[in-house]
mmCIF file of C-alpha atoms in Angstrom:
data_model
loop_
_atom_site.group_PDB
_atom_site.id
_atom_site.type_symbol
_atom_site.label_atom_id
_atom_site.label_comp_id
_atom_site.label_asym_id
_atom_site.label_seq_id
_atom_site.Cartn_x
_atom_site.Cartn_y
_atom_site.Cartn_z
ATOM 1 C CA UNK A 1 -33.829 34.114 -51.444
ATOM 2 C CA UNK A 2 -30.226 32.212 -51.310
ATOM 3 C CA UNK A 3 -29.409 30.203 -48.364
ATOM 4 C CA UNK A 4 -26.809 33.349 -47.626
ATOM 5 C CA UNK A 5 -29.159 35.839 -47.682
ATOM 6 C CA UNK A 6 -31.455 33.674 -45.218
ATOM 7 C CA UNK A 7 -28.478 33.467 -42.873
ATOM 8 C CA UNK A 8 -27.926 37.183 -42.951
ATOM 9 C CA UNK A 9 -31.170 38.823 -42.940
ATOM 10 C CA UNK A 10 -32.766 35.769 -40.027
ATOM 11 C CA UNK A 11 -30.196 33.016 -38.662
ATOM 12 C CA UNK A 12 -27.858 35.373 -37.963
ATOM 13 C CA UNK A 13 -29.260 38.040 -36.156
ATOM 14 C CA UNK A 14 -32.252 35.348 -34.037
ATOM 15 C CA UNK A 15 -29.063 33.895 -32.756
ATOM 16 C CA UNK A 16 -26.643 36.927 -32.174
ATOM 17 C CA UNK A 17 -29.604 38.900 -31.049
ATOM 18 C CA UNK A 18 -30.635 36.554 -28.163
ATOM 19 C CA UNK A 19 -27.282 35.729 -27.156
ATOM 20 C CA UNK A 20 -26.715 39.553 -26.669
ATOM 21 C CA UNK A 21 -29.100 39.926 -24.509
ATOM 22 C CA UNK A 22 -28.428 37.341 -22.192
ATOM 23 C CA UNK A 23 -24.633 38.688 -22.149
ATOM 24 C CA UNK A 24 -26.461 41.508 -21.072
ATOM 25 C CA UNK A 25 -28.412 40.101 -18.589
ATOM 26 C CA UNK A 26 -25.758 37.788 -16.883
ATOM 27 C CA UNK A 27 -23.643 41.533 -16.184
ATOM 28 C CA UNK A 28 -26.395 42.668 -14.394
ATOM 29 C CA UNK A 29 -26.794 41.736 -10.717
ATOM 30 C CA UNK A 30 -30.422 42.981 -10.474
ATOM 31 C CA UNK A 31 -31.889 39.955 -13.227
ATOM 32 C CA UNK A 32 -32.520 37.212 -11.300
ATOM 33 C CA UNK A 33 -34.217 35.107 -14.666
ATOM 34 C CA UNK A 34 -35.044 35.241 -17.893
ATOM 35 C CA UNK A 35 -37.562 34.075 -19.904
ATOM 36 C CA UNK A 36 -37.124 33.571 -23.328
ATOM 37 C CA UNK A 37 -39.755 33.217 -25.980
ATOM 38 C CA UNK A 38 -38.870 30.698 -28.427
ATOM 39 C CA UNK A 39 -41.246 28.586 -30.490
ATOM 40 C CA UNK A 40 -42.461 24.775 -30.972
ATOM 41 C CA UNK A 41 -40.414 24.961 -33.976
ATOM 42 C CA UNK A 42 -37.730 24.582 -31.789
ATOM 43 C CA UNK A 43 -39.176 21.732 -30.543
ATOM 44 C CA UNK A 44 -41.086 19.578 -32.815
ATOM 45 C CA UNK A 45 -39.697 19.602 -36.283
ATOM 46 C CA UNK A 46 -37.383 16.504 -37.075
ATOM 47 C CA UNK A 47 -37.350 12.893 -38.899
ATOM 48 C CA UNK A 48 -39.257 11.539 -35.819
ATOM 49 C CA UNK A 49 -42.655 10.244 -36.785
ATOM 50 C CA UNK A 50 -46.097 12.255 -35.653
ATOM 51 C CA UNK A 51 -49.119 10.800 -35.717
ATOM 52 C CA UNK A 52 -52.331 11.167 -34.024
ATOM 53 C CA UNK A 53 -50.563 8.852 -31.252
ATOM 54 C CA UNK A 54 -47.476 10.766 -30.771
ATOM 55 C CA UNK A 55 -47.055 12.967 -27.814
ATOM 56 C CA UNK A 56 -44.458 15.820 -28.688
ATOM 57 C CA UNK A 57 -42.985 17.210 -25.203
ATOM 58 C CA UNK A 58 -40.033 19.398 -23.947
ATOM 59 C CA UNK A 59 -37.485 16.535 -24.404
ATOM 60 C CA UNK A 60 -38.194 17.069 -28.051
ATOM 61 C CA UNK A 61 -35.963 19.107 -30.042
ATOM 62 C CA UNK A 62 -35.536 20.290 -33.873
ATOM 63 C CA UNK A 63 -33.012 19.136 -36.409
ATOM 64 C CA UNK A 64 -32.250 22.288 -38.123
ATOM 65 C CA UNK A 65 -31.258 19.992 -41.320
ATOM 66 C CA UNK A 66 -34.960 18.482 -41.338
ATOM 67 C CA UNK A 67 -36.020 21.704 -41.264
ATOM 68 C CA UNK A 68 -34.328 22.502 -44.520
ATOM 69 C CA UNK A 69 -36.539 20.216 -45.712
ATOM 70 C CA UNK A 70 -40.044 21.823 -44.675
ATOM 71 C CA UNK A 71 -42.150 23.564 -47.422
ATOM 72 C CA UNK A 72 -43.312 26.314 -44.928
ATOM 73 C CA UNK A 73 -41.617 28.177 -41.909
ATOM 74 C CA UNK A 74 -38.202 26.809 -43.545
ATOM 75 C CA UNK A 75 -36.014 29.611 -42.198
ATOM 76 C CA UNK A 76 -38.070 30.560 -39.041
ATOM 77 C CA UNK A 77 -37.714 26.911 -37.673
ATOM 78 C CA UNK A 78 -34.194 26.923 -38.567
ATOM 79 C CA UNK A 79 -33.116 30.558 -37.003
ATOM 80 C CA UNK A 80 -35.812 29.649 -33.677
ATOM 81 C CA UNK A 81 -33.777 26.256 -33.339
ATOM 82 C CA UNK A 82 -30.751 27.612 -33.524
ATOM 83 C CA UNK A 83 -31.174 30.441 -31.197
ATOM 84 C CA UNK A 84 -32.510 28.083 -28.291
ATOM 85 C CA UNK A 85 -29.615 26.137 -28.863
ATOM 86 C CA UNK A 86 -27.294 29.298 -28.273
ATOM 87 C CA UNK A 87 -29.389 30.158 -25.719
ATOM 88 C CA UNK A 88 -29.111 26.995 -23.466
ATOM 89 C CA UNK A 89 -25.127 26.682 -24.121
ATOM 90 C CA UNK A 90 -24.694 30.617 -23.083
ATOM 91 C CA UNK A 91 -27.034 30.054 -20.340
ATOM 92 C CA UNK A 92 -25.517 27.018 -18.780
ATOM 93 C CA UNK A 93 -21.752 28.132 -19.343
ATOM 94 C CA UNK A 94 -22.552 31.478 -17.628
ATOM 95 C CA UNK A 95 -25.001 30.460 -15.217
ATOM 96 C CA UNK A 96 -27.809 32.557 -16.063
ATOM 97 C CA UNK A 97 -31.563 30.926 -14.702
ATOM 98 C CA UNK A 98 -33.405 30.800 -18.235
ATOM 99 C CA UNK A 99 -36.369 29.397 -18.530
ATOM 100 C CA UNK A 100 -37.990 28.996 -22.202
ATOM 101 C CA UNK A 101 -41.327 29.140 -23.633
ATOM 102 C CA UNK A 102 -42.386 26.989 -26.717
ATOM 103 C CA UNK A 103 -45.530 28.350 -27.931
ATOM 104 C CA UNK A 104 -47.639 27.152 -30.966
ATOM 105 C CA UNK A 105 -49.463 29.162 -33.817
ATOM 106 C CA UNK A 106 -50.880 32.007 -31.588
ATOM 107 C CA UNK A 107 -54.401 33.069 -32.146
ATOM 108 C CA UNK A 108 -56.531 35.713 -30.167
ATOM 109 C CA UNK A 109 -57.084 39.571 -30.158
ATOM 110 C CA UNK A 110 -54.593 41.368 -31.920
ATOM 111 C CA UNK A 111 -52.634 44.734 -29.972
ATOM 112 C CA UNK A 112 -50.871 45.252 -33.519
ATOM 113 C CA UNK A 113 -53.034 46.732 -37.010
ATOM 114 C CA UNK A 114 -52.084 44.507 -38.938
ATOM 115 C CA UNK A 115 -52.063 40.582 -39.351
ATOM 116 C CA UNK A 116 -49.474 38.857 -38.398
ATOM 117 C CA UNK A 117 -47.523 35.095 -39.341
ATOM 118 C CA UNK A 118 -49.750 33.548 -37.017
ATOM 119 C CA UNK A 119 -53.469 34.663 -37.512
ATOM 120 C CA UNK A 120 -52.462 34.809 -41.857
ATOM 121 C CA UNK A 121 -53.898 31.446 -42.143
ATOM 122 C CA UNK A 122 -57.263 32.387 -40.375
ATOM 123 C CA UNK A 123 -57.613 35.216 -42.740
ATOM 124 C CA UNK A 124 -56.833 33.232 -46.004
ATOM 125 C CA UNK A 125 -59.345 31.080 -45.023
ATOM 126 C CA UNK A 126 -61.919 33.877 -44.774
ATOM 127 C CA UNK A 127 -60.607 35.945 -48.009
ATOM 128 C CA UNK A 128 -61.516 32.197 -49.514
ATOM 129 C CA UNK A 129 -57.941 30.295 -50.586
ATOM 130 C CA UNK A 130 -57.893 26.991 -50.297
ATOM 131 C CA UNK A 131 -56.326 25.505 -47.253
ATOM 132 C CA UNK A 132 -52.501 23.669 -47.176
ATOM 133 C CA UNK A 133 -52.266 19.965 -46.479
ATOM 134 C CA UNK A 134 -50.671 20.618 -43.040
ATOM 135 C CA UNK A 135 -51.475 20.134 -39.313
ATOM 136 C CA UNK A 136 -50.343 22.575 -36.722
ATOM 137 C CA UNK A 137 -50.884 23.745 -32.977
ATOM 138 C CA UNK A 138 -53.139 26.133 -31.607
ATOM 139 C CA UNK A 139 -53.017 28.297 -28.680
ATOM 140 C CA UNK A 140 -54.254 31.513 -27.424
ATOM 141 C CA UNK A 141 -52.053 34.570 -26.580
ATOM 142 C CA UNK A 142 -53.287 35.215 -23.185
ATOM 143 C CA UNK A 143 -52.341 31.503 -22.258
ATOM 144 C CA UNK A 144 -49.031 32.422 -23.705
ATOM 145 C CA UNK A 145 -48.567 35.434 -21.615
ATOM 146 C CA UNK A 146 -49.700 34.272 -18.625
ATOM 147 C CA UNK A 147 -47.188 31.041 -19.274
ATOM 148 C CA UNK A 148 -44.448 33.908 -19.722
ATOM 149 C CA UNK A 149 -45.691 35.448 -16.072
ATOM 150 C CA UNK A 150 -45.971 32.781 -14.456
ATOM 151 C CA UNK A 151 -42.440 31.346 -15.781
ATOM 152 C CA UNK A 152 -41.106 34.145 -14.095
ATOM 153 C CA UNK A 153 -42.827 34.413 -10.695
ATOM 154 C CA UNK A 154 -42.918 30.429 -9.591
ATOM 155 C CA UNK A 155 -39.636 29.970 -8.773
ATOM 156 C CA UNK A 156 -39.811 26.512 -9.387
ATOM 157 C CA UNK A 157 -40.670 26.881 -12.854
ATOM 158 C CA UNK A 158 -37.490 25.502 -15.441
ATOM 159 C CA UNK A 159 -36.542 24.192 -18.748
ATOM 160 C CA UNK A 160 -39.169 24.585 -21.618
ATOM 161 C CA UNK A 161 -42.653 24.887 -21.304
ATOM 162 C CA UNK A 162 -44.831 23.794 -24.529
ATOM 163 C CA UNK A 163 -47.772 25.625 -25.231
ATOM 164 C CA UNK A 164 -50.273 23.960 -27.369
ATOM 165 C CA UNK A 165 -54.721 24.001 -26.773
ATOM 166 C CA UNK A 166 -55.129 21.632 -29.620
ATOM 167 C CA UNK A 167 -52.774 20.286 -33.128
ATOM 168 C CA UNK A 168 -55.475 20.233 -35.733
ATOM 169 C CA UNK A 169 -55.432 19.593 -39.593
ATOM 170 C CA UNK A 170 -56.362 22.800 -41.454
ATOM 171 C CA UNK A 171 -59.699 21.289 -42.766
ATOM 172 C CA UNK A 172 -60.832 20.925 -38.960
ATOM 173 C CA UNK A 173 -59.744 24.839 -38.914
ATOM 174 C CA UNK A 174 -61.939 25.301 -41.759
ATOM 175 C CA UNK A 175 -64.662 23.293 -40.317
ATOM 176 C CA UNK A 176 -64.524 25.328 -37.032
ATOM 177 C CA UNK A 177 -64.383 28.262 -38.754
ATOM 178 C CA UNK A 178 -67.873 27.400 -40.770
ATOM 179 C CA UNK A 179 -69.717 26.409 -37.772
ATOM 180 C CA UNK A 180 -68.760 29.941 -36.221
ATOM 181 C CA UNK A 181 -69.445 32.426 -38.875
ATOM 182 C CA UNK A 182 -71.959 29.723 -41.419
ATOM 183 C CA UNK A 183 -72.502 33.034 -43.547
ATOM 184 C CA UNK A 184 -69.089 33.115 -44.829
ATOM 185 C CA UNK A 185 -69.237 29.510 -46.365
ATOM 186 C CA UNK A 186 -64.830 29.154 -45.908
ATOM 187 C CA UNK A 187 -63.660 26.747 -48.114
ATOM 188 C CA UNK A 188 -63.364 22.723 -47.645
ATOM 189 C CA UNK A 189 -61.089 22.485 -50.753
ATOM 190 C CA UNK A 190 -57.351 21.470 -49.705
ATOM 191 C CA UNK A 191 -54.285 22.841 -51.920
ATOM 192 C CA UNK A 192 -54.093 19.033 -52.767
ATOM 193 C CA UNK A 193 -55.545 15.836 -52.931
ATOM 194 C CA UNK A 194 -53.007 13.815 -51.226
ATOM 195 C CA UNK A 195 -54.217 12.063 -48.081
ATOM 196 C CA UNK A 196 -54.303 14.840 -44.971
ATOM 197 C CA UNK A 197 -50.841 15.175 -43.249
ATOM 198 C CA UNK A 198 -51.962 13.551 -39.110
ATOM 199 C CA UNK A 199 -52.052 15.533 -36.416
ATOM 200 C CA UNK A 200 -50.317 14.703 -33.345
ATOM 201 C CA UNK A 201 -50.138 15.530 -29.617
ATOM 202 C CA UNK A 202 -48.033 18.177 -27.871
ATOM 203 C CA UNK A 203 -47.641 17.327 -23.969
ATOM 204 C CA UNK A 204 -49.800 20.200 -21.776
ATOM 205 C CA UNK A 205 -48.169 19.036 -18.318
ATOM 206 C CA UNK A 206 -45.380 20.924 -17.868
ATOM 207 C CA UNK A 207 -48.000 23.913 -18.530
ATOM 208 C CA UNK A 208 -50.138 22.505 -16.424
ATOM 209 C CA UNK A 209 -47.831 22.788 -13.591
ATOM 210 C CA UNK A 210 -47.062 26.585 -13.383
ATOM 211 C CA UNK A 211 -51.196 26.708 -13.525
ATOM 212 C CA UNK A 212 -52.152 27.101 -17.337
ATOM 213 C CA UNK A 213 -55.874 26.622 -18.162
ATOM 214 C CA UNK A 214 -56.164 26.337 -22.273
ATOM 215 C CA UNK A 215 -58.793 28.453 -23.895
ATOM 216 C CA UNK A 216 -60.078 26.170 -26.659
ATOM 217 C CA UNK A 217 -59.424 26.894 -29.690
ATOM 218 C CA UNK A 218 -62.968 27.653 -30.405
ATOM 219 C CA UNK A 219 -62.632 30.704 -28.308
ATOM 220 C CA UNK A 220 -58.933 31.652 -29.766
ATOM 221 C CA UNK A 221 -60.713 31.575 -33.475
ATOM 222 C CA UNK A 222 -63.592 33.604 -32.505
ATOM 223 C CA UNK A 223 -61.252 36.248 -30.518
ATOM 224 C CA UNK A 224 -59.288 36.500 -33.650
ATOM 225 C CA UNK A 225 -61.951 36.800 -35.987
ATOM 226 C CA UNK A 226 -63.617 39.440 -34.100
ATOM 227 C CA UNK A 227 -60.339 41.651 -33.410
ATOM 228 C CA UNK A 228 -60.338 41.429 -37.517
ATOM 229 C CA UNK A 229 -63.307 43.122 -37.881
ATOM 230 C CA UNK A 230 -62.354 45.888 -34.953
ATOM 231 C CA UNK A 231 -59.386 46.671 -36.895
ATOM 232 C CA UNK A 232 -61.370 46.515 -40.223
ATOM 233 C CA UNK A 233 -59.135 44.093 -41.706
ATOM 234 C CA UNK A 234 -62.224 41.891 -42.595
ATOM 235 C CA UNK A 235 -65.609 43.080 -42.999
ATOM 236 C CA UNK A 236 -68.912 41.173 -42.957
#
């Protein structure tokens, strides 16, 4: 898809869309905040080096042209970046009390049939593909709703909030995965044989302070795995 298209069909309409609403919700007398769900993408995806030693945290912030760059989640990071950035000039000009939620890759029990951008990775492992060279956060959807709650009810609570259990490779997915469900045998094969891209850390403290307790991601992986098989969308 051309780099026009991308700004019509996603760009455009993540950052029109969300400034919208909060024109919306600065005319109206009865919101008092809003909470806006954004995305680590936001957040952690620029030139600046991650390794296992890093600690990514809310002072972070994405460089839409590094994003370009990225072989997955290309667009997404780009139209999630951008629409924070909109969000936090519109908010601060018109003096609307926003506060913003960064979340991970969400796992967990699915409300919706069918799979979404999230869990896909879970499931490719268990339909058997390979897994990508990459290294990504974790965390489960009931953290990230509660986070969302309680954003909204502390009045303290401001700025971004990161939401991240645990940044693992894929292989330690895969690993995890195995020592769950042993009978399904997931793959240890990588998509290449380059040396694994590092994890890194993303900061819990900010989360910590409107009272988020992680589920591990042990327990995120199960949940999803199981709401697969309720929904038949695996079956073993």
């Amino acid at each position: 898809m051309s780099p026009d298209r991308k700004l019509a069909e996603l760009i455009d309409p993540a950052v029109k869309g969300t400034v919208n609403v909060l024109g919306a919700c600065a005319k109206s007398p009865s919101v008092k905040r809003v909470v806006l769900t954004s995305s680590i993408c936001a957040v952690a995806f620029s030139s600046r080096p991650k390794t296992p030693e890093v600690v990514v945290d809310e002072t972070w912030f994405s460089d839409p042209q590094f994003s370009h760059q990225l072989k997955t989640w290309q667009w997404y990071a780009i139209s999630k970046t951008l629409a924070e950035e909109a969000a936090w000039k519109f908010a601060e000009k018109n003096g609307v009390d926003m506060v913003v939620i960064n979340p991970v890759l969400v796992a967990g029990p699915l409300l919706q049939p069918e799979v979404n951008a999230s869990v896909e990775p879970i499931l490719n492992l268990i339909n058997g593909k390979k897994f990508p060279n990459s290294s990504f956060g974790w965390v489960n959807v009931k953290d990230v709703a509660e986070a969302h709650i309680k954003a909204y009810e502390i009045a303290s609570a401001s700025g971004r909030y990161c939401l991240s259990e645990r940044v693992v490779h894929y292989s330690e997915l895969a690993r995890i995965l195995n020592s769950l469900y042993p009978t399904l045998q997931i793959t240890t094969e990588c998509e290449d044989d380059g040396h694994y891209v590092p994890t890194y850390q993303i900061s819990k403290e900010k989360a910590k302070s409107l009272g988020i307790e992680f589920q591990p991601l042990e327990v995120s992986l199960k949940e999803t795995v199981e709401s697969f098989k309720e929904k038949n969308i695996v079956n073993f």
